[in-house]
CSV table of C-alpha atoms and ligand atoms in Angstrom, one decimal:
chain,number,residue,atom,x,y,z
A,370,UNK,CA,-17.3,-31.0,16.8
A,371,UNK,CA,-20.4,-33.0,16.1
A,372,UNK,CA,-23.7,-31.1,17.2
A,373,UNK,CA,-27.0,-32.5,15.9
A,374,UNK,CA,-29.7,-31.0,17.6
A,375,UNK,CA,-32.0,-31.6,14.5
A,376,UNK,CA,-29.5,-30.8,11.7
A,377,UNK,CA,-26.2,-31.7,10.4
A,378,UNK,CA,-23.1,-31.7,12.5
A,379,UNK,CA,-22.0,-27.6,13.1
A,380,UNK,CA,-18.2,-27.3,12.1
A,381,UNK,CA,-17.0,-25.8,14.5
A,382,UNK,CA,-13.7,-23.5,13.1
A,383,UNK,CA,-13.4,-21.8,16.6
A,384,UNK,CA,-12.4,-25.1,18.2
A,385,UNK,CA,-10.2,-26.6,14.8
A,386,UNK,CA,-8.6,-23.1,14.3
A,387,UNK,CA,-7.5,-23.8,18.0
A,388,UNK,CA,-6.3,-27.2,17.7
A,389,UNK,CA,-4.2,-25.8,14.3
A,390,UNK,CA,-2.6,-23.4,16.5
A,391,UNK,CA,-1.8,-26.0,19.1
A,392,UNK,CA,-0.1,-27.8,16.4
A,393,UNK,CA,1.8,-25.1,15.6
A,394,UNK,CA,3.0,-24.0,19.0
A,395,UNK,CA,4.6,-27.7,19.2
A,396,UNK,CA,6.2,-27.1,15.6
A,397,UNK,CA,7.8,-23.9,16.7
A,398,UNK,CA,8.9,-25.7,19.8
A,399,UNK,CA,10.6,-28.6,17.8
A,400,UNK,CA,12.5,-27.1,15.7
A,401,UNK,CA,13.6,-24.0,17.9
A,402,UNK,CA,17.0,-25.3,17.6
A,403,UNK,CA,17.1,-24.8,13.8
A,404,UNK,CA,15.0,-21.8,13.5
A,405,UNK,CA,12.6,-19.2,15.1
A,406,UNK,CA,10.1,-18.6,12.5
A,407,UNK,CA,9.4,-14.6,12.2
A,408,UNK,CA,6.5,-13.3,10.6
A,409,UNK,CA,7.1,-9.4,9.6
A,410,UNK,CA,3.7,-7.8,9.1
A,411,UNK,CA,3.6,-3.6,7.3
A,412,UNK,CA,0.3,-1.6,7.8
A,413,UNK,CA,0.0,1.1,6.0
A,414,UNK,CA,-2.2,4.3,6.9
A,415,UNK,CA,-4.7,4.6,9.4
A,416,UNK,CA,-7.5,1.8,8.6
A,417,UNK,CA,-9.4,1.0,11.9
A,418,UNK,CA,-10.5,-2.8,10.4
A,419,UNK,CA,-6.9,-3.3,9.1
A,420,UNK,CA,-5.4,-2.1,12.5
A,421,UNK,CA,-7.4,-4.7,14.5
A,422,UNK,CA,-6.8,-7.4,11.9
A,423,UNK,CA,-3.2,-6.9,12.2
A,424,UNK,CA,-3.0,-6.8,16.2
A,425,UNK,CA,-5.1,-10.0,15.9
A,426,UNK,CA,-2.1,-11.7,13.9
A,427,UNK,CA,0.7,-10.7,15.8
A,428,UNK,CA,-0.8,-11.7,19.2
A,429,UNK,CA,-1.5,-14.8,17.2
A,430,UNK,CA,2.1,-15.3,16.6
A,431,UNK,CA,2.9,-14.2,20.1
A,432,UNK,CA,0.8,-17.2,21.7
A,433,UNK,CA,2.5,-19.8,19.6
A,434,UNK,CA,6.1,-18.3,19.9
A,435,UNK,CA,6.5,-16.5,16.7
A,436,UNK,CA,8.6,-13.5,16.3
A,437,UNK,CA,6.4,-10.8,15.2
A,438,UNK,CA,8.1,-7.7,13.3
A,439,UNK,CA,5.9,-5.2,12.3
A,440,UNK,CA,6.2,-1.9,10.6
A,441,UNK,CA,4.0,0.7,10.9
A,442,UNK,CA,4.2,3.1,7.5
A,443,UNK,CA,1.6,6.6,7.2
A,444,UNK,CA,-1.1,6.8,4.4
A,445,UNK,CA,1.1,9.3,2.8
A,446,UNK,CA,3.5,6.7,2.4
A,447,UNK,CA,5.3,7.0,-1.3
A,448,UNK,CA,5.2,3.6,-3.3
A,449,UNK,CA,9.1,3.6,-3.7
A,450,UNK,CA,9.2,4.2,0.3
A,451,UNK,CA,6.6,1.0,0.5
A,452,UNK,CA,8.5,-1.0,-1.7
A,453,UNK,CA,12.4,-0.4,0.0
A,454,UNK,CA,10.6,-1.4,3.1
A,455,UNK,CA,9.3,-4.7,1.3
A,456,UNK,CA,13.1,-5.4,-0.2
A,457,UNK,CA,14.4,-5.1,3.5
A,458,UNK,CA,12.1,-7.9,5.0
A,459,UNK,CA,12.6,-9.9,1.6
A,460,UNK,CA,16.5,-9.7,2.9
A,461,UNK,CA,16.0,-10.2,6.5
A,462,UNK,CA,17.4,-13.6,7.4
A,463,UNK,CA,15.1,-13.3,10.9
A,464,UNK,CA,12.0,-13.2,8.6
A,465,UNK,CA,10.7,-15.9,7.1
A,466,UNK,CA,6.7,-14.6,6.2
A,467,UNK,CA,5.6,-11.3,4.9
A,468,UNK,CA,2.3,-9.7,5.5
A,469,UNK,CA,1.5,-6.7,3.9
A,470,UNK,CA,-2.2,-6.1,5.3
A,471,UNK,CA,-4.5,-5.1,2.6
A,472,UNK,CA,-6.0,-2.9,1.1
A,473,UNK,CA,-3.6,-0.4,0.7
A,474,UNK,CA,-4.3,3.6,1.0
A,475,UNK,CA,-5.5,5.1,-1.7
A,476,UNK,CA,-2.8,6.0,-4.5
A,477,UNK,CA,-0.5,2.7,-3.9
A,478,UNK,CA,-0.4,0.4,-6.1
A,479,UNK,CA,-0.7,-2.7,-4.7
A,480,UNK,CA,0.0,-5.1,-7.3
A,481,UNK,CA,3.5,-3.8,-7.7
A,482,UNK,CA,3.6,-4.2,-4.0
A,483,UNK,CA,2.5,-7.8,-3.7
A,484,UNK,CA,4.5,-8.8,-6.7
A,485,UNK,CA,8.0,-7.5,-5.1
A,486,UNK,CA,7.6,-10.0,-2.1
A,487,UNK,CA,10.0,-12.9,-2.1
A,488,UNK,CA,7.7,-15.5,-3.0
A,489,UNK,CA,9.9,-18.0,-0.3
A,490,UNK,CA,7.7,-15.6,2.2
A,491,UNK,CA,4.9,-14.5,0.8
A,492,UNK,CA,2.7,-16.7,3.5
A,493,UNK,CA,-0.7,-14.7,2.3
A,494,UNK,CA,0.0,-17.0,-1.5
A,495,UNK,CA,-0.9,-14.0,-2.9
A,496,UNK,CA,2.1,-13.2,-5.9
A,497,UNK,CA,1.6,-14.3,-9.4
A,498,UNK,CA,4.5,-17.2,-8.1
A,499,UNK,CA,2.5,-18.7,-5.3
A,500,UNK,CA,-0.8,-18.7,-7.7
A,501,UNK,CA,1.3,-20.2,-10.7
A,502,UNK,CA,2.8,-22.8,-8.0
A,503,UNK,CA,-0.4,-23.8,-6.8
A,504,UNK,CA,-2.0,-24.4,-10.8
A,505,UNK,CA,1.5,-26.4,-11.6
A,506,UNK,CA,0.6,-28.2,-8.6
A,507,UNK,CA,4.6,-28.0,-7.7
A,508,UNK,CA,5.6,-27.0,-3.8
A,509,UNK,CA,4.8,-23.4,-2.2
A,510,UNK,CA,2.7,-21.3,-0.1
A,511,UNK,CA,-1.4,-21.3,-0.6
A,512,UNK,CA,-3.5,-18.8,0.5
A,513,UNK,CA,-4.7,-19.1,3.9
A,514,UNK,CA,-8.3,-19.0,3.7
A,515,UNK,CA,-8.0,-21.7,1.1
A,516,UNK,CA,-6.2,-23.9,3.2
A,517,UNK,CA,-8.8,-23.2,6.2
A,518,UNK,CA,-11.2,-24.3,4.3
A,519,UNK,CA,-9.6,-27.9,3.2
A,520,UNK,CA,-9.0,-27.9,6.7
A,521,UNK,CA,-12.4,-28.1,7.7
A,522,UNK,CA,-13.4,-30.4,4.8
A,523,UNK,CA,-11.0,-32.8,6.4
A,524,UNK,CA,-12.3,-32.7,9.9
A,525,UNK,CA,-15.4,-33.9,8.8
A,526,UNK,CA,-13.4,-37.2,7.5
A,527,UNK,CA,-15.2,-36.7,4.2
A,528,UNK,CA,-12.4,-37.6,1.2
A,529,UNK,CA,-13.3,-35.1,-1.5
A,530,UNK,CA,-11.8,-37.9,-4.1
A,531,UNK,CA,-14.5,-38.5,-6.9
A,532,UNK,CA,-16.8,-36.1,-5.1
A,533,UNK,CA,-18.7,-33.2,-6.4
A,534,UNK,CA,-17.5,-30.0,-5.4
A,535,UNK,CA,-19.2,-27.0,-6.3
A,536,UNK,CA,-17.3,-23.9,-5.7
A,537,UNK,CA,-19.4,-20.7,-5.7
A,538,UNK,CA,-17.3,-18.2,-6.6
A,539,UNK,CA,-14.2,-17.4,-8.6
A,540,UNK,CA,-12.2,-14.7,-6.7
A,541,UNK,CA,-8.2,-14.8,-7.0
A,542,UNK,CA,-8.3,-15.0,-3.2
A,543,UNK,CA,-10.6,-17.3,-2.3
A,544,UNK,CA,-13.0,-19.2,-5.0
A,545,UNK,CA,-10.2,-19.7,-7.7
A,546,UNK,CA,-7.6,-21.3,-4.8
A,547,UNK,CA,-10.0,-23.4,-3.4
A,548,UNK,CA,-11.2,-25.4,-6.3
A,549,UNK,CA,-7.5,-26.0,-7.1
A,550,UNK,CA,-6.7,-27.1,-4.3
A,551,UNK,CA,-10.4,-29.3,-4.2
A,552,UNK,CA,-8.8,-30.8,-7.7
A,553,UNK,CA,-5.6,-31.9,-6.2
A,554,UNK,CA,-7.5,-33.7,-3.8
A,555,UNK,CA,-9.2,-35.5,-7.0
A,556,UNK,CA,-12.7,-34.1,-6.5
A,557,UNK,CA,-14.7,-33.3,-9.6
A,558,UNK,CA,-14.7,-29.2,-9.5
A,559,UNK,CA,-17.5,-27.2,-10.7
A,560,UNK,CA,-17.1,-23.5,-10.3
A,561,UNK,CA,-20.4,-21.4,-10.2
A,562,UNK,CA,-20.5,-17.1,-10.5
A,563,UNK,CA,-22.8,-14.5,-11.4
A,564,UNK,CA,-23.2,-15.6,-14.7
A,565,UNK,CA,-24.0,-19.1,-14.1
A,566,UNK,CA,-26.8,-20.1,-15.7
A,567,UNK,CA,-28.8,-22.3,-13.0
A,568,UNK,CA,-27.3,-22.1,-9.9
A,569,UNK,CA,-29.7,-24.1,-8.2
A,570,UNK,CA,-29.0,-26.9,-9.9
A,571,UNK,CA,-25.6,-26.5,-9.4
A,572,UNK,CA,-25.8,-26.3,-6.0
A,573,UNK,CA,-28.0,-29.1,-5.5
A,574,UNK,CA,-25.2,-31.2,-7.7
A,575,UNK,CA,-22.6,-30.3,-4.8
A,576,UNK,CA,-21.4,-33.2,-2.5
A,577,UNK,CA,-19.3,-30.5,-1.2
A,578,UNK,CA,-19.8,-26.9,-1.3
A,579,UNK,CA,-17.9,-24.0,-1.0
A,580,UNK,CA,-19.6,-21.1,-1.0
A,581,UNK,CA,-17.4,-17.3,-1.2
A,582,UNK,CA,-19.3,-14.6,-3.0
A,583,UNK,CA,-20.2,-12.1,-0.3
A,584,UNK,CA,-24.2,-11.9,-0.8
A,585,UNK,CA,-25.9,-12.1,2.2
A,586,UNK,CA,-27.8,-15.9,2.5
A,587,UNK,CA,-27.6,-16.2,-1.5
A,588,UNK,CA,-28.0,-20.2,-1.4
A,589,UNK,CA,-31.2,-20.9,0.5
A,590,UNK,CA,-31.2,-24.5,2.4
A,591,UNK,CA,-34.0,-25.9,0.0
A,592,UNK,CA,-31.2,-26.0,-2.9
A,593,UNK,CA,-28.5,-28.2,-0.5
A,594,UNK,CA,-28.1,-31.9,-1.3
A,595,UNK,CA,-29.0,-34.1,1.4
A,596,UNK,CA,-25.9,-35.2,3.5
A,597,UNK,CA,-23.7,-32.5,1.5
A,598,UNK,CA,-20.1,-30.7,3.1
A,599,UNK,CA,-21.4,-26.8,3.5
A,600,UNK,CA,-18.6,-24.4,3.8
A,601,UNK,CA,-19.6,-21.4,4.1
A,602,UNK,CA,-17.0,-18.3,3.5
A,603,UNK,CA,-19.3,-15.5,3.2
A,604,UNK,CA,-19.0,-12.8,6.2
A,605,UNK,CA,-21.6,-10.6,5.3
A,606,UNK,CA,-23.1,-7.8,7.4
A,607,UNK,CA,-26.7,-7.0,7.6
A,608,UNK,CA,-29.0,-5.4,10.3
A,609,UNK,CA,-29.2,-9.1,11.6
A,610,UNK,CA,-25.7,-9.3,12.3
A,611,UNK,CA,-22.9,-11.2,10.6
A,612,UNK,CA,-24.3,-13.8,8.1
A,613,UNK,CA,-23.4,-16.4,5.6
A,614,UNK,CA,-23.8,-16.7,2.0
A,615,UNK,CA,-26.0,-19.6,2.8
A,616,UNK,CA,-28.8,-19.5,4.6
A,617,UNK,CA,-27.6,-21.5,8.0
A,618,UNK,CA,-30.8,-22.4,9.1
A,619,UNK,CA,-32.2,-24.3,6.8
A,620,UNK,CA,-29.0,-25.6,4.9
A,621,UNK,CA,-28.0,-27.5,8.1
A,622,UNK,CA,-31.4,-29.4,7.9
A,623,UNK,CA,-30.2,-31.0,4.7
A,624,UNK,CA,-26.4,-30.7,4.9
A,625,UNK,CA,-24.5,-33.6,6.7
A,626,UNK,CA,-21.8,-31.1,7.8
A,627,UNK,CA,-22.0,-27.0,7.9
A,628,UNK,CA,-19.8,-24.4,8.8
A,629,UNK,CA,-21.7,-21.2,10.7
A,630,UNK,CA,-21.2,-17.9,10.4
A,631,UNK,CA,-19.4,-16.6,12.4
A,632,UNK,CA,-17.3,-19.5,14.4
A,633,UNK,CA,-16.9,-21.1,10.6
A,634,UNK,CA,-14.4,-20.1,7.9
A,635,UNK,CA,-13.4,-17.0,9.7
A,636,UNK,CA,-10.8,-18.2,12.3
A,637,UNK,CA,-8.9,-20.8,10.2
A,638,UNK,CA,-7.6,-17.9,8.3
A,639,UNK,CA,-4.9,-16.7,10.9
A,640,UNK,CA,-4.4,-20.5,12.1
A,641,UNK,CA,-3.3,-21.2,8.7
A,642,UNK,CA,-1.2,-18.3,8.7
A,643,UNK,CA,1.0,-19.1,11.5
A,644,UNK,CA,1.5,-22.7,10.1
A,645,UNK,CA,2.3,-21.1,6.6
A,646,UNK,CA,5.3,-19.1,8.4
A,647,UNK,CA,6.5,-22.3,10.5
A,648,UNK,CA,6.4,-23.7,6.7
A,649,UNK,CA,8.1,-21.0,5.3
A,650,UNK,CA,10.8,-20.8,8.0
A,651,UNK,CA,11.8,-24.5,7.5
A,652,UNK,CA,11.8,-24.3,4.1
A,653,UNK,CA,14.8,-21.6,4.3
A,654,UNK,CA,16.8,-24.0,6.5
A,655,UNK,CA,16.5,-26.8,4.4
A,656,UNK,CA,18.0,-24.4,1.5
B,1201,LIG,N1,-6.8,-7.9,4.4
B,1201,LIG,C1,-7.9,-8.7,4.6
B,1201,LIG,N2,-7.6,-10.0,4.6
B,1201,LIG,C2,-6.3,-10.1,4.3
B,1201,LIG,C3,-5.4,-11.1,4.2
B,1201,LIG,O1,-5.7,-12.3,4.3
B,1201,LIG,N3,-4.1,-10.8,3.9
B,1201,LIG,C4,-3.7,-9.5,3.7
B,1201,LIG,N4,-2.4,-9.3,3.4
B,1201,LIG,N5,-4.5,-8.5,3.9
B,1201,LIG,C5,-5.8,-8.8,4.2
């Protein structure tokens, strides 16, 4: 992991989200006698992005031997139609996660959607259950991305207890999760948005930061503290390509760890899926 041409060490998320799915692979194979985890995914309509996305998670689940069920559903879909099809899988003894890939086609309403899954397999930690689990701090599924990102915080061997963490962002998927989840690990949590008052100095507080707010290289490297944890959710496109919300370049001059863009955040997402459904799975044989 450690690169240091010059800068801080490059996280690489490629090579963890890897070694995640390696550790899941030999979960799935140790308990194959109790259980084989299934992970039932639904697209709906004819989203090109969402299409890919989903082929990536089932040959995800393929390579680390779990059952992949999916259901394929046209844009014209009617929300009752949607929402039979999501009390089926919530019923289906052979499945223990449910991904219902997002967004939906115009004219479903996917709150109603989300908040019908089971929350015992609702791996994306997306219903109002999961969130409310996650704030009481009590067992359940977190959202993946989240998870990624703790994930990577950890590979740098950097304990976020009594640390600064400055969370950039306040999204239900993303920013709001994560600085939970930095709380439970007893870090001091600040969260910055758009209507954050001086976000440089914010920033420049952070011991670790997470940033998630989708604008192109928003947090230029000058604002970093020195030997600071950069995480880096952002997947932005410009004419240069796929960037960061912070500016990589000169961030890693300053930060003591940094995840780039892409090879960062990105990959964990799915790795942290599959373990969420080996989770999931046991959890239903342990009753
Ligand atoms: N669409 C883009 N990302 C996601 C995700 O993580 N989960 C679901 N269900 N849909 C998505």
């Amino acid at each position: 992991m450690a690169e240091t041409e010059g800068g801080g060490a490059r996280i690489d998320g490629t090579e963890v989200a890897k070694r995640v799915r390696g550790e899941v692979r030999r979960r799935v194979a140790g308990v194959a006698d109790r259980v084989r985890p299934g992970l039932a995914t639904v697209l709906v309509g004819d989203d090109a992005a969402s299409a890919v996305y989903v082929r990536n998670k089932r040959k995800a689940c393929a390579e680390v031997g779990i059952e992949s069920i999916h259901t394929e559903l046209p844009a014209t879909t009617a929300q009752a139609t949607l929402l039979a099809k999501v009390d089926e899988l919530n019923a289906r003894d052979d499945v223990h996660g449910i991904l219902v890939q997002l967004p939906l086609p115009e004219g479903l309403d996917e709150k109603e959607v989300i908040d019908r899954l089971s929350p015992e397999k609702d791996v994306d930690g997306l219903t109002p259950v999961s969130q409310g689990r996650l704030l009481a701090g009590t067992a359940g599924l977190r959202p993946c991305t989240p998870l990624g990102v703790m994930r990577l915080i950890d590979e740098t061997g950097v304990d976020p207890t009594g640390k600064r963490a400055v969370v950039v962002g306040r999204s239900l998927l993303v920013g709001k999760p994560v600085g939970l989840l930095l709380l439970e690990r007893h870090a001091t949590v600040t969260y910055c948005h758009s209507r954050t008052a001086d976000l440089e100095a914010e920033v420049a507080s952070a011991d670790i930061l997470v940033a998630a707010i989708g604008r192109p290289k928003a947090i230029p490297g000058s604002w970093i503290k020195p030997g600071a944890v950069v995480i880096d959710v952002g997947i932005n496109r410009t004419d240069d390509g796929l960037v960061g919300d912070v500016d990589y370049e000169s961030a890693r001059l300053r930060a003591a760890h940094i995840t780039p863009v892409p090879g960062g955040v990105g990959p964990m997402t799915i790795a942290m899926l599959l373990s969420n459904t080996v989770e999931a799975a046991l959890a239903s044989v342990r009753g």
